[in-house]
PDB file of C-alpha atoms in Angstrom:
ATOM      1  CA  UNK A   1      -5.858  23.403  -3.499  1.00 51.00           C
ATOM      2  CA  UNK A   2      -4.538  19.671  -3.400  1.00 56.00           C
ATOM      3  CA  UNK A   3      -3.372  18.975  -6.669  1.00 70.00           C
ATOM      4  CA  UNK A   4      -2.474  15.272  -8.623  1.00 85.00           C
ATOM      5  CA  UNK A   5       0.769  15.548  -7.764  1.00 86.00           C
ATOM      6  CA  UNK A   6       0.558  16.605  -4.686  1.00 87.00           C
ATOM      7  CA  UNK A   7      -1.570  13.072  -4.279  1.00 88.00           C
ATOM      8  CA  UNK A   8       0.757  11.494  -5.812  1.00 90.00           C
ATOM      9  CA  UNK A   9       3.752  12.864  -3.532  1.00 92.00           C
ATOM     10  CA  UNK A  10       2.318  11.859  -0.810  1.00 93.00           C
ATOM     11  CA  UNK A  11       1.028   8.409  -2.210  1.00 95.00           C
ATOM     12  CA  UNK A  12       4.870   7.969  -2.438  1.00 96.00           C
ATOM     13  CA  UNK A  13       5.676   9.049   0.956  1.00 96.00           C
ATOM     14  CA  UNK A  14       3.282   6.753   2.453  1.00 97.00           C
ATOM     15  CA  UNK A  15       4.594   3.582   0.159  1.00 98.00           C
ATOM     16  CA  UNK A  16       8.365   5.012   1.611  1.00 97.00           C
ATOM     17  CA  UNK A  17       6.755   4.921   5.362  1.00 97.00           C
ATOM     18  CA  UNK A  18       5.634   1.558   4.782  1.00 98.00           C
ATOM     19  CA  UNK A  19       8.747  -0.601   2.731  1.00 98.00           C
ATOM     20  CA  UNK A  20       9.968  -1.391   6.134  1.00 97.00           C
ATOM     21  CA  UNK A  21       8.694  -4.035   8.934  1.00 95.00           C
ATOM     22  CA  UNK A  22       9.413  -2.156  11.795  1.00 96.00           C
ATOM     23  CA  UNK A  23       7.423   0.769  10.840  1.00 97.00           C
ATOM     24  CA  UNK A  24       4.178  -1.555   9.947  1.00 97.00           C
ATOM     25  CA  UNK A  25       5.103  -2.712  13.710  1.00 96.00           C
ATOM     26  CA  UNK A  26       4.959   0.317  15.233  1.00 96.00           C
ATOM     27  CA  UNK A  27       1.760   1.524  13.106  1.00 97.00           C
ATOM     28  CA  UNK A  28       0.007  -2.168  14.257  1.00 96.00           C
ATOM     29  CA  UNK A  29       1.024  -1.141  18.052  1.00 95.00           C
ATOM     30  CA  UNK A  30      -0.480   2.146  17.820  1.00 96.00           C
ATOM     31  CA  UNK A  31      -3.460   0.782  16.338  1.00 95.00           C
ATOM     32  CA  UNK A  32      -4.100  -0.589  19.633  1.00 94.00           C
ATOM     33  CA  UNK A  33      -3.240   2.228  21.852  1.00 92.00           C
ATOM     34  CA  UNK A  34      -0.980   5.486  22.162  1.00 92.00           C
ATOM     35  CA  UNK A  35       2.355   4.935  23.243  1.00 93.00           C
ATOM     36  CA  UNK A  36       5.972   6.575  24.121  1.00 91.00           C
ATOM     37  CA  UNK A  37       8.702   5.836  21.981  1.00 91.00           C
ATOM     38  CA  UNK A  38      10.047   4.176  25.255  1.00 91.00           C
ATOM     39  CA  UNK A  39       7.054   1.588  25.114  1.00 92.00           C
ATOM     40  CA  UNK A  40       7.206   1.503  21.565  1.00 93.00           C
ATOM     41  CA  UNK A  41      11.062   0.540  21.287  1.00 92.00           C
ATOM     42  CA  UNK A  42      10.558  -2.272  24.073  1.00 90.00           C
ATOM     43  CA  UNK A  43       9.760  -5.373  21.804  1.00 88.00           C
ATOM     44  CA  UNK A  44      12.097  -4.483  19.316  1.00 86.00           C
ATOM     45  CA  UNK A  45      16.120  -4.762  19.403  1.00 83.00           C
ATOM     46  CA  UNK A  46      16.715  -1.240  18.821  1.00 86.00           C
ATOM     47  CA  UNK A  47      18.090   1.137  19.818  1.00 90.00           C
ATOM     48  CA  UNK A  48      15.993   4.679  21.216  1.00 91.00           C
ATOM     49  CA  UNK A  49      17.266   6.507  18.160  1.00 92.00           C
ATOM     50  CA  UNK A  50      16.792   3.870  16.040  1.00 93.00           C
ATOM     51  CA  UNK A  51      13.545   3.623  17.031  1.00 94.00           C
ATOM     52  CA  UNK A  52      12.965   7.828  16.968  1.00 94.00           C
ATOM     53  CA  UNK A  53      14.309   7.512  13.582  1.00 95.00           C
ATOM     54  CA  UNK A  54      11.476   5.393  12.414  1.00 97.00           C
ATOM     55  CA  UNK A  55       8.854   7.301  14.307  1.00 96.00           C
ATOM     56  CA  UNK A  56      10.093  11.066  12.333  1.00 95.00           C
ATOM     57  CA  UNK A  57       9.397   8.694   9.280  1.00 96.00           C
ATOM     58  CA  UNK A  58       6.177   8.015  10.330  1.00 97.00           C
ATOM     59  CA  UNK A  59       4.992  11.124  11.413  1.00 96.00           C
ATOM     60  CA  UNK A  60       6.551  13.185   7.997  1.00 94.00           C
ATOM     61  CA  UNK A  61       4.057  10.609   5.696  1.00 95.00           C
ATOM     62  CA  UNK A  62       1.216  11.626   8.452  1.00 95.00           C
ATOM     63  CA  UNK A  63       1.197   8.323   9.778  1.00 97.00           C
ATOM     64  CA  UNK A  64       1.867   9.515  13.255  1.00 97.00           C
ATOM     65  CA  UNK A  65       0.788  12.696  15.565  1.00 95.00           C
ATOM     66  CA  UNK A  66       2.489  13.485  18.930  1.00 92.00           C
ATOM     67  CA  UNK A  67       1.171  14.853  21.757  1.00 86.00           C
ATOM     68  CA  UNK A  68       2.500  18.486  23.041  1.00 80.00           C
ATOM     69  CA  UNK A  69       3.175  16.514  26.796  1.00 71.00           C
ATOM     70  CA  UNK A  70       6.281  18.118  27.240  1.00 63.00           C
ATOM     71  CA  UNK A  71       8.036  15.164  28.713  1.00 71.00           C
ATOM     72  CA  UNK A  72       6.132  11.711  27.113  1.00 78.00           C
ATOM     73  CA  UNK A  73       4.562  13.456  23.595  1.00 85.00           C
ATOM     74  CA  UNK A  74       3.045  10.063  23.127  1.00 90.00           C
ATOM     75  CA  UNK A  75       2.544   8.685  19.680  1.00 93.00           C
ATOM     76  CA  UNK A  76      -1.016   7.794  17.890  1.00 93.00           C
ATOM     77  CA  UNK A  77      -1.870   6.537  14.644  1.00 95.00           C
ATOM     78  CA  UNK A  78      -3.858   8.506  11.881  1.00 94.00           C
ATOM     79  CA  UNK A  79      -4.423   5.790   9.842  1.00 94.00           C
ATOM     80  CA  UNK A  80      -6.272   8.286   6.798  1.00 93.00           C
ATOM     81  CA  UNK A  81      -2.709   7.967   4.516  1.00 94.00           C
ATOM     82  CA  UNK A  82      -4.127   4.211   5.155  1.00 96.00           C
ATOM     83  CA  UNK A  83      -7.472   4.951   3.878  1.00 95.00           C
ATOM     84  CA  UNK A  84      -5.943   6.287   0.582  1.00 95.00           C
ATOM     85  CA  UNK A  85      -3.554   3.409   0.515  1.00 96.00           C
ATOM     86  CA  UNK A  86      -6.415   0.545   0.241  1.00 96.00           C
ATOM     87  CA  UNK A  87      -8.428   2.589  -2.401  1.00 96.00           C
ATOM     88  CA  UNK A  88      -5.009   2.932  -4.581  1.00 96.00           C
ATOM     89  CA  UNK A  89      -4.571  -0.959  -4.369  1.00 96.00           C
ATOM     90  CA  UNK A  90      -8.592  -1.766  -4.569  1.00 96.00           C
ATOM     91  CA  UNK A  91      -8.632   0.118  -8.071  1.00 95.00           C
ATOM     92  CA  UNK A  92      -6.654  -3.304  -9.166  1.00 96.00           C
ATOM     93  CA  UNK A  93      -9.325  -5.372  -7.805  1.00 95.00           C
ATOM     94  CA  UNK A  94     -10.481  -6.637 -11.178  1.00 94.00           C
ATOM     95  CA  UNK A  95      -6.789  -7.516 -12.618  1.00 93.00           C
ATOM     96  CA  UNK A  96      -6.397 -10.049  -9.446  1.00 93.00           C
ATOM     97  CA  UNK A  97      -9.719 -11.279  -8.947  1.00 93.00           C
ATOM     98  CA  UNK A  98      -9.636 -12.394 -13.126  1.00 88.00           C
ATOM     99  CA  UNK A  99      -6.443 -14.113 -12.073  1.00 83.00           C
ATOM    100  CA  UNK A 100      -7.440 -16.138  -9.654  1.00 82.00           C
ATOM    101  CA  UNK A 101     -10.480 -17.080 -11.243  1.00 84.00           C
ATOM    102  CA  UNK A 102      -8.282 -17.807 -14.537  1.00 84.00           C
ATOM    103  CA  UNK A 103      -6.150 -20.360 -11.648  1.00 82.00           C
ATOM    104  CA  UNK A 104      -9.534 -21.685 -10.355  1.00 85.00           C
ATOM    105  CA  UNK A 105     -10.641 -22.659 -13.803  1.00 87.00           C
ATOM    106  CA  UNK A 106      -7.329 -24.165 -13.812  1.00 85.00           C
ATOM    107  CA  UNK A 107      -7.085 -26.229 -11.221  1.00 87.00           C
ATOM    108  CA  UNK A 108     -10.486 -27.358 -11.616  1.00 89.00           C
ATOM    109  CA  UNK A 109      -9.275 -28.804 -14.817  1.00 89.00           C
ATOM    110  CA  UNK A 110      -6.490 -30.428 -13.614  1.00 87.00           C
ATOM    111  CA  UNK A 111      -8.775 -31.622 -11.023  1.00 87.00           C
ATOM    112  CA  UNK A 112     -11.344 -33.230 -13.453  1.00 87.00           C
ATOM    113  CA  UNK A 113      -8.756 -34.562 -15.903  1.00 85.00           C
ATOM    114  CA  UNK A 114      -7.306 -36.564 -13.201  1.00 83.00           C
ATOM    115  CA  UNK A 115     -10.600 -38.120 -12.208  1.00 80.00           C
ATOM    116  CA  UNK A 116     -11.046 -38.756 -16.034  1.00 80.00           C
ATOM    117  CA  UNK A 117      -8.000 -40.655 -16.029  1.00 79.00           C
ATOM    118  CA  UNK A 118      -8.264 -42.722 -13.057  1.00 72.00           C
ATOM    119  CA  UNK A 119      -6.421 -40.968 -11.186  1.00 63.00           C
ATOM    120  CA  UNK A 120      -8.666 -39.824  -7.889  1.00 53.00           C
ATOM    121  CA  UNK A 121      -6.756 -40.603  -4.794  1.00 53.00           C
TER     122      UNK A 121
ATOM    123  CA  UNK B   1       7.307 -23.646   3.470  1.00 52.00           C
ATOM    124  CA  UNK B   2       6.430 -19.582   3.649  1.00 56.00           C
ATOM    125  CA  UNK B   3       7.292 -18.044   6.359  1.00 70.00           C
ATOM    126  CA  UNK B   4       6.023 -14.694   7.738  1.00 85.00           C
ATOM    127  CA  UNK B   5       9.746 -12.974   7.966  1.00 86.00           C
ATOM    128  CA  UNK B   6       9.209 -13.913   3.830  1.00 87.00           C
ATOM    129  CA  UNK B   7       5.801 -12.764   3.640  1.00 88.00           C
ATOM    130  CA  UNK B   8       7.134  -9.078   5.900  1.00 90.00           C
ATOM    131  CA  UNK B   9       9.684  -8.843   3.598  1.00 92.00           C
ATOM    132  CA  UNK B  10       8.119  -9.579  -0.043  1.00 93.00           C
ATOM    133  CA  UNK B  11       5.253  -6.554   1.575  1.00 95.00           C
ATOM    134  CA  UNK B  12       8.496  -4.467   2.161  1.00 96.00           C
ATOM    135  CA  UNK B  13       9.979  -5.052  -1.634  1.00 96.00           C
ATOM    136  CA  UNK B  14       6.159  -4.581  -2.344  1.00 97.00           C
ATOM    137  CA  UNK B  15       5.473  -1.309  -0.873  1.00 97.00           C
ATOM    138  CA  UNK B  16       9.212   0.064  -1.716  1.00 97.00           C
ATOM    139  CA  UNK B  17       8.116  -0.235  -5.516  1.00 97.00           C
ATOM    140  CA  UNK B  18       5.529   1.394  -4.931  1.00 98.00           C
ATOM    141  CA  UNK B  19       6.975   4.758  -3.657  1.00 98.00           C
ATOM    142  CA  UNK B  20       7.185   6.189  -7.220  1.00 97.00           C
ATOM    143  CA  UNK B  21       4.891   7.942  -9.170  1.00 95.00           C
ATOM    144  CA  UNK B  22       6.422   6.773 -12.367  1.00 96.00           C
ATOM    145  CA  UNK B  23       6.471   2.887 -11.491  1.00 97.00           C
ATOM    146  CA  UNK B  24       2.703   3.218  -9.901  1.00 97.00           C
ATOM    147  CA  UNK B  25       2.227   4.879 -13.731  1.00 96.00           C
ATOM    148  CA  UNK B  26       3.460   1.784 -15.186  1.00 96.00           C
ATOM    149  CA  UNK B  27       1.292  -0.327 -13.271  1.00 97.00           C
ATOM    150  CA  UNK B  28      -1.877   1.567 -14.586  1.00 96.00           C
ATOM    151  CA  UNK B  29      -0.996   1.502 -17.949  1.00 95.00           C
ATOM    152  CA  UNK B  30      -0.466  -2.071 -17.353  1.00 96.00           C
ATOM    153  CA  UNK B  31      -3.484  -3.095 -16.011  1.00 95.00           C
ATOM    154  CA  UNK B  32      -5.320  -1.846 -19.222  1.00 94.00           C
ATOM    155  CA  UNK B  33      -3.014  -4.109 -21.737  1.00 92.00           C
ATOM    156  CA  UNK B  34       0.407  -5.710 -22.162  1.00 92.00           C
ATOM    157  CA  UNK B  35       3.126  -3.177 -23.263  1.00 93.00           C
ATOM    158  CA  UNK B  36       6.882  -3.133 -24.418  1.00 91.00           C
ATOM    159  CA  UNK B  37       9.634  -1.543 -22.982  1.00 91.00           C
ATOM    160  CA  UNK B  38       9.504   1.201 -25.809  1.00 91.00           C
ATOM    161  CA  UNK B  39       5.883   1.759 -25.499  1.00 92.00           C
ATOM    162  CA  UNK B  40       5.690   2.392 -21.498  1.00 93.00           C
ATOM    163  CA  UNK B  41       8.403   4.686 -22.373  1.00 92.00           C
ATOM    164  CA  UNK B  42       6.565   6.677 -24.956  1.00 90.00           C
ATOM    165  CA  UNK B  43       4.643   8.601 -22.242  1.00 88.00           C
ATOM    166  CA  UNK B  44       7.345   9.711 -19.891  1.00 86.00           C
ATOM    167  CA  UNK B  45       9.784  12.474 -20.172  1.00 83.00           C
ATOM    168  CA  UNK B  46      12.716   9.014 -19.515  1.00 86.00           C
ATOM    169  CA  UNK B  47      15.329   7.278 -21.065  1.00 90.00           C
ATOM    170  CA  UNK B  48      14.961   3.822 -22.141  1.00 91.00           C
ATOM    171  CA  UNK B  49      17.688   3.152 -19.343  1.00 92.00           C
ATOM    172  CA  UNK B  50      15.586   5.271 -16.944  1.00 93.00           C
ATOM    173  CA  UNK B  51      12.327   3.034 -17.513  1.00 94.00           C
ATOM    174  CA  UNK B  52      14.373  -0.324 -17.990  1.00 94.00           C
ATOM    175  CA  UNK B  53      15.564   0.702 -14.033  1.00 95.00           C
ATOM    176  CA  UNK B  54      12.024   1.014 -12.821  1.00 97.00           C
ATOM    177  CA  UNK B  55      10.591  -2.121 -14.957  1.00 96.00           C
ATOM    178  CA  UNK B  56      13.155  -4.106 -13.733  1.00 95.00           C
ATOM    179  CA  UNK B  57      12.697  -2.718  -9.773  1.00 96.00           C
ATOM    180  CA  UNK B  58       8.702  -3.775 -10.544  1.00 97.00           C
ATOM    181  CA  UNK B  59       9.869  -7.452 -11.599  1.00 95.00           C
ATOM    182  CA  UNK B  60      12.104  -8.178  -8.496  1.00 94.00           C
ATOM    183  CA  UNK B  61       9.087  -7.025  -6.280  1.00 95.00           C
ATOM    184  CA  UNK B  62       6.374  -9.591  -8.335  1.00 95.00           C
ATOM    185  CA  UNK B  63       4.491  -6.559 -10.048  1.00 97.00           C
ATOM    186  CA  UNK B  64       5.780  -7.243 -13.500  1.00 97.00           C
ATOM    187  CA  UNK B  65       6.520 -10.239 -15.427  1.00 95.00           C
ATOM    188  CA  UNK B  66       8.281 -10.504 -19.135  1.00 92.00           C
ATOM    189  CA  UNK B  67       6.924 -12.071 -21.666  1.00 86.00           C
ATOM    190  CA  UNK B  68       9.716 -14.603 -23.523  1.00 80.00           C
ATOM    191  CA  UNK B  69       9.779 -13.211 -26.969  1.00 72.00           C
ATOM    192  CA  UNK B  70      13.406 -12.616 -27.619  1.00 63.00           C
ATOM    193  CA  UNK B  71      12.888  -8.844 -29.458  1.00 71.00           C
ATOM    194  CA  UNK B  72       9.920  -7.363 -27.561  1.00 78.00           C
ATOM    195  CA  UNK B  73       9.874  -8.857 -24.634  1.00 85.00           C
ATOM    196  CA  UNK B  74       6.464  -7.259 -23.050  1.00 90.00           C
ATOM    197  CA  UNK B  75       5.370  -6.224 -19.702  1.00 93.00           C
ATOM    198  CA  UNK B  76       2.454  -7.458 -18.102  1.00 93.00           C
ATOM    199  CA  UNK B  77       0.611  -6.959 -14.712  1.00 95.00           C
ATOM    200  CA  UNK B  78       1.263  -9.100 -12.358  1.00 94.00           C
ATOM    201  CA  UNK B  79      -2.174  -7.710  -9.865  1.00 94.00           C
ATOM    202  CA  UNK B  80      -1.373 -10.597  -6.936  1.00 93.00           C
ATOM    203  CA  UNK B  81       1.217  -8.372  -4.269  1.00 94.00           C
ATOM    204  CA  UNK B  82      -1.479  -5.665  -4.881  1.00 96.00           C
ATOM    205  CA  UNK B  83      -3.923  -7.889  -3.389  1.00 95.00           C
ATOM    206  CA  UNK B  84      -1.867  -8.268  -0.292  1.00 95.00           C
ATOM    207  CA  UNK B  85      -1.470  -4.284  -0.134  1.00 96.00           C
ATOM    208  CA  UNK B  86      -5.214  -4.203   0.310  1.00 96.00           C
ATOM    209  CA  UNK B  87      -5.363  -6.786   2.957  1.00 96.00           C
ATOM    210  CA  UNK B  88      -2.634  -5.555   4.616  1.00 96.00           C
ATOM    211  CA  UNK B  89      -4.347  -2.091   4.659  1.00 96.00           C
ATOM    212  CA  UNK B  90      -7.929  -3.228   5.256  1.00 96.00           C
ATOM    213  CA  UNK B  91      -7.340  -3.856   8.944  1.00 95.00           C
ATOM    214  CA  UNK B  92      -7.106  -0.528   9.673  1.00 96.00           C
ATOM    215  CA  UNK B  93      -9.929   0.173   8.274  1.00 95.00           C
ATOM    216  CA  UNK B  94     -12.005   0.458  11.667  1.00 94.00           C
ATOM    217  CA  UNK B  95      -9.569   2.620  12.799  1.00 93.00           C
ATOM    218  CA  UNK B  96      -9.978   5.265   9.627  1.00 93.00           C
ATOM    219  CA  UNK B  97     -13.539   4.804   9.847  1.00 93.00           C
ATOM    220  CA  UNK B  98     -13.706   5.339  13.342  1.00 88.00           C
ATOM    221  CA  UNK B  99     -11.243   8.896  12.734  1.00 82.00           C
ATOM    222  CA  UNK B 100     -13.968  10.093   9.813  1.00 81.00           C
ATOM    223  CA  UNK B 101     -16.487   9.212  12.393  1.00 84.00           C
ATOM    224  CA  UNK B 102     -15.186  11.495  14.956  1.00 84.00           C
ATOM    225  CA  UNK B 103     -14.667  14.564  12.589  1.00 82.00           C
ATOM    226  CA  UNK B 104     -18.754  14.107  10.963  1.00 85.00           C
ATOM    227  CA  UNK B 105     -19.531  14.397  14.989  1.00 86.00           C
ATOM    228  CA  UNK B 106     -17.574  17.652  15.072  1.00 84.00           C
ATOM    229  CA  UNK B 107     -18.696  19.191  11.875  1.00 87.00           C
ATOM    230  CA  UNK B 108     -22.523  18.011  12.848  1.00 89.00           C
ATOM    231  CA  UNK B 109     -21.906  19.998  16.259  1.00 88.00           C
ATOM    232  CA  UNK B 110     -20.524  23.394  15.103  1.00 86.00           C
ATOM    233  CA  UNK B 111     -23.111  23.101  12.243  1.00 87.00           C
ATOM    234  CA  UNK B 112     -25.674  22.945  15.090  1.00 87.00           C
ATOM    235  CA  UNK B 113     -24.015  25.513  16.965  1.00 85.00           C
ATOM    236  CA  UNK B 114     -24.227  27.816  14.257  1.00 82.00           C
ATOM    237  CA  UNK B 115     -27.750  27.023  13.527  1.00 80.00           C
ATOM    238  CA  UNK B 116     -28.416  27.800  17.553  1.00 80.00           C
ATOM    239  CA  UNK B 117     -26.677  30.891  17.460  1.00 79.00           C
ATOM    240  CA  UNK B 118     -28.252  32.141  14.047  1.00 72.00           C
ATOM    241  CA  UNK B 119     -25.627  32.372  11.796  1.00 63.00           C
ATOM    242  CA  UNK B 120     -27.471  29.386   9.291  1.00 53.00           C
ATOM    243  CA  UNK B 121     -26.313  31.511   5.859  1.00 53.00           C
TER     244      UNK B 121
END
């Protein structure tokens, strides 16, 4: 049985996967198709471990599978740690949406006072 | 003039503060009303040093702002990088979608299967 923590563990693993640039890189590469870690180190300047390094990372949060081809074990995305990712951050949905209404409201006085005062240009 | 090295990096800081159950705790409580130092606390088996650490790690990354009152100085949400999180994982959304897709095909088949082969109990 999956228990809150365990969701929570791995909520944290996933957040760890993602605090870096290079690993959102790789995940948006993947997104589009498989790939080696060969093709996946080419646009970066990296080195293979490097790049391996950031691929274990990947795959321990369950953000990456690898094929069993002995010699190329190509990478893929399983973007479901994603899934739980986006309903984690919609749950705040209402905290930002009253914000930027509060900065609409706002502006939109700003706005008005300056066309009180003359001010329209 | 924003650039998107800034905005990679600001998701990084985002993301990184994340990666704890305790700070994602604060958040929560957060979202529901303003707070002090002492009263986020209250909940957690922490020092006051402990939480300071992780209220501060929330400010640097945009999640948590102070309030200016010299004794209490309270916490408040701060929803906006959370917004980005959801963007940012959004886009894969076809791609999870597509994933859950694939397994209701494969449950639906050896469902069917089993249905064929009479072993519906």
């Amino acid at each position: 049985m999956t228990t809150t923590v365990d969701n929570e563990n791995r909520l944290s693993e996933t957040f760890a996967a993602l605090a870096n640039p290079t690993r959102r890189a790789i995940l948006a590469h993947l997104a589009r198709d498989e790939a080696t870690v060969n093709e996946l180190a080419a646009p970066f300047e990296l080195t293979l471990p490097a790049i391996s390094k950031h691929i274990k990372a990947l795959e321990r949060a369950g953000l990456v599978t690898r094929g069993h081809l002995a010699q190329y074990r190509p990478c893929a995305l399983d973007a479901s740690p994603l899934a739980e990712v986006a309903t984690w951050a919609e749950q705040y949905r209402p905290v930002w949406e009253a914000r930027f209404d509060r900065m609409d409201d706002y502006l939109g006085r700003l706005r008005s006072q300056r066309v009180t005062e003359g001010h329209d240009d």
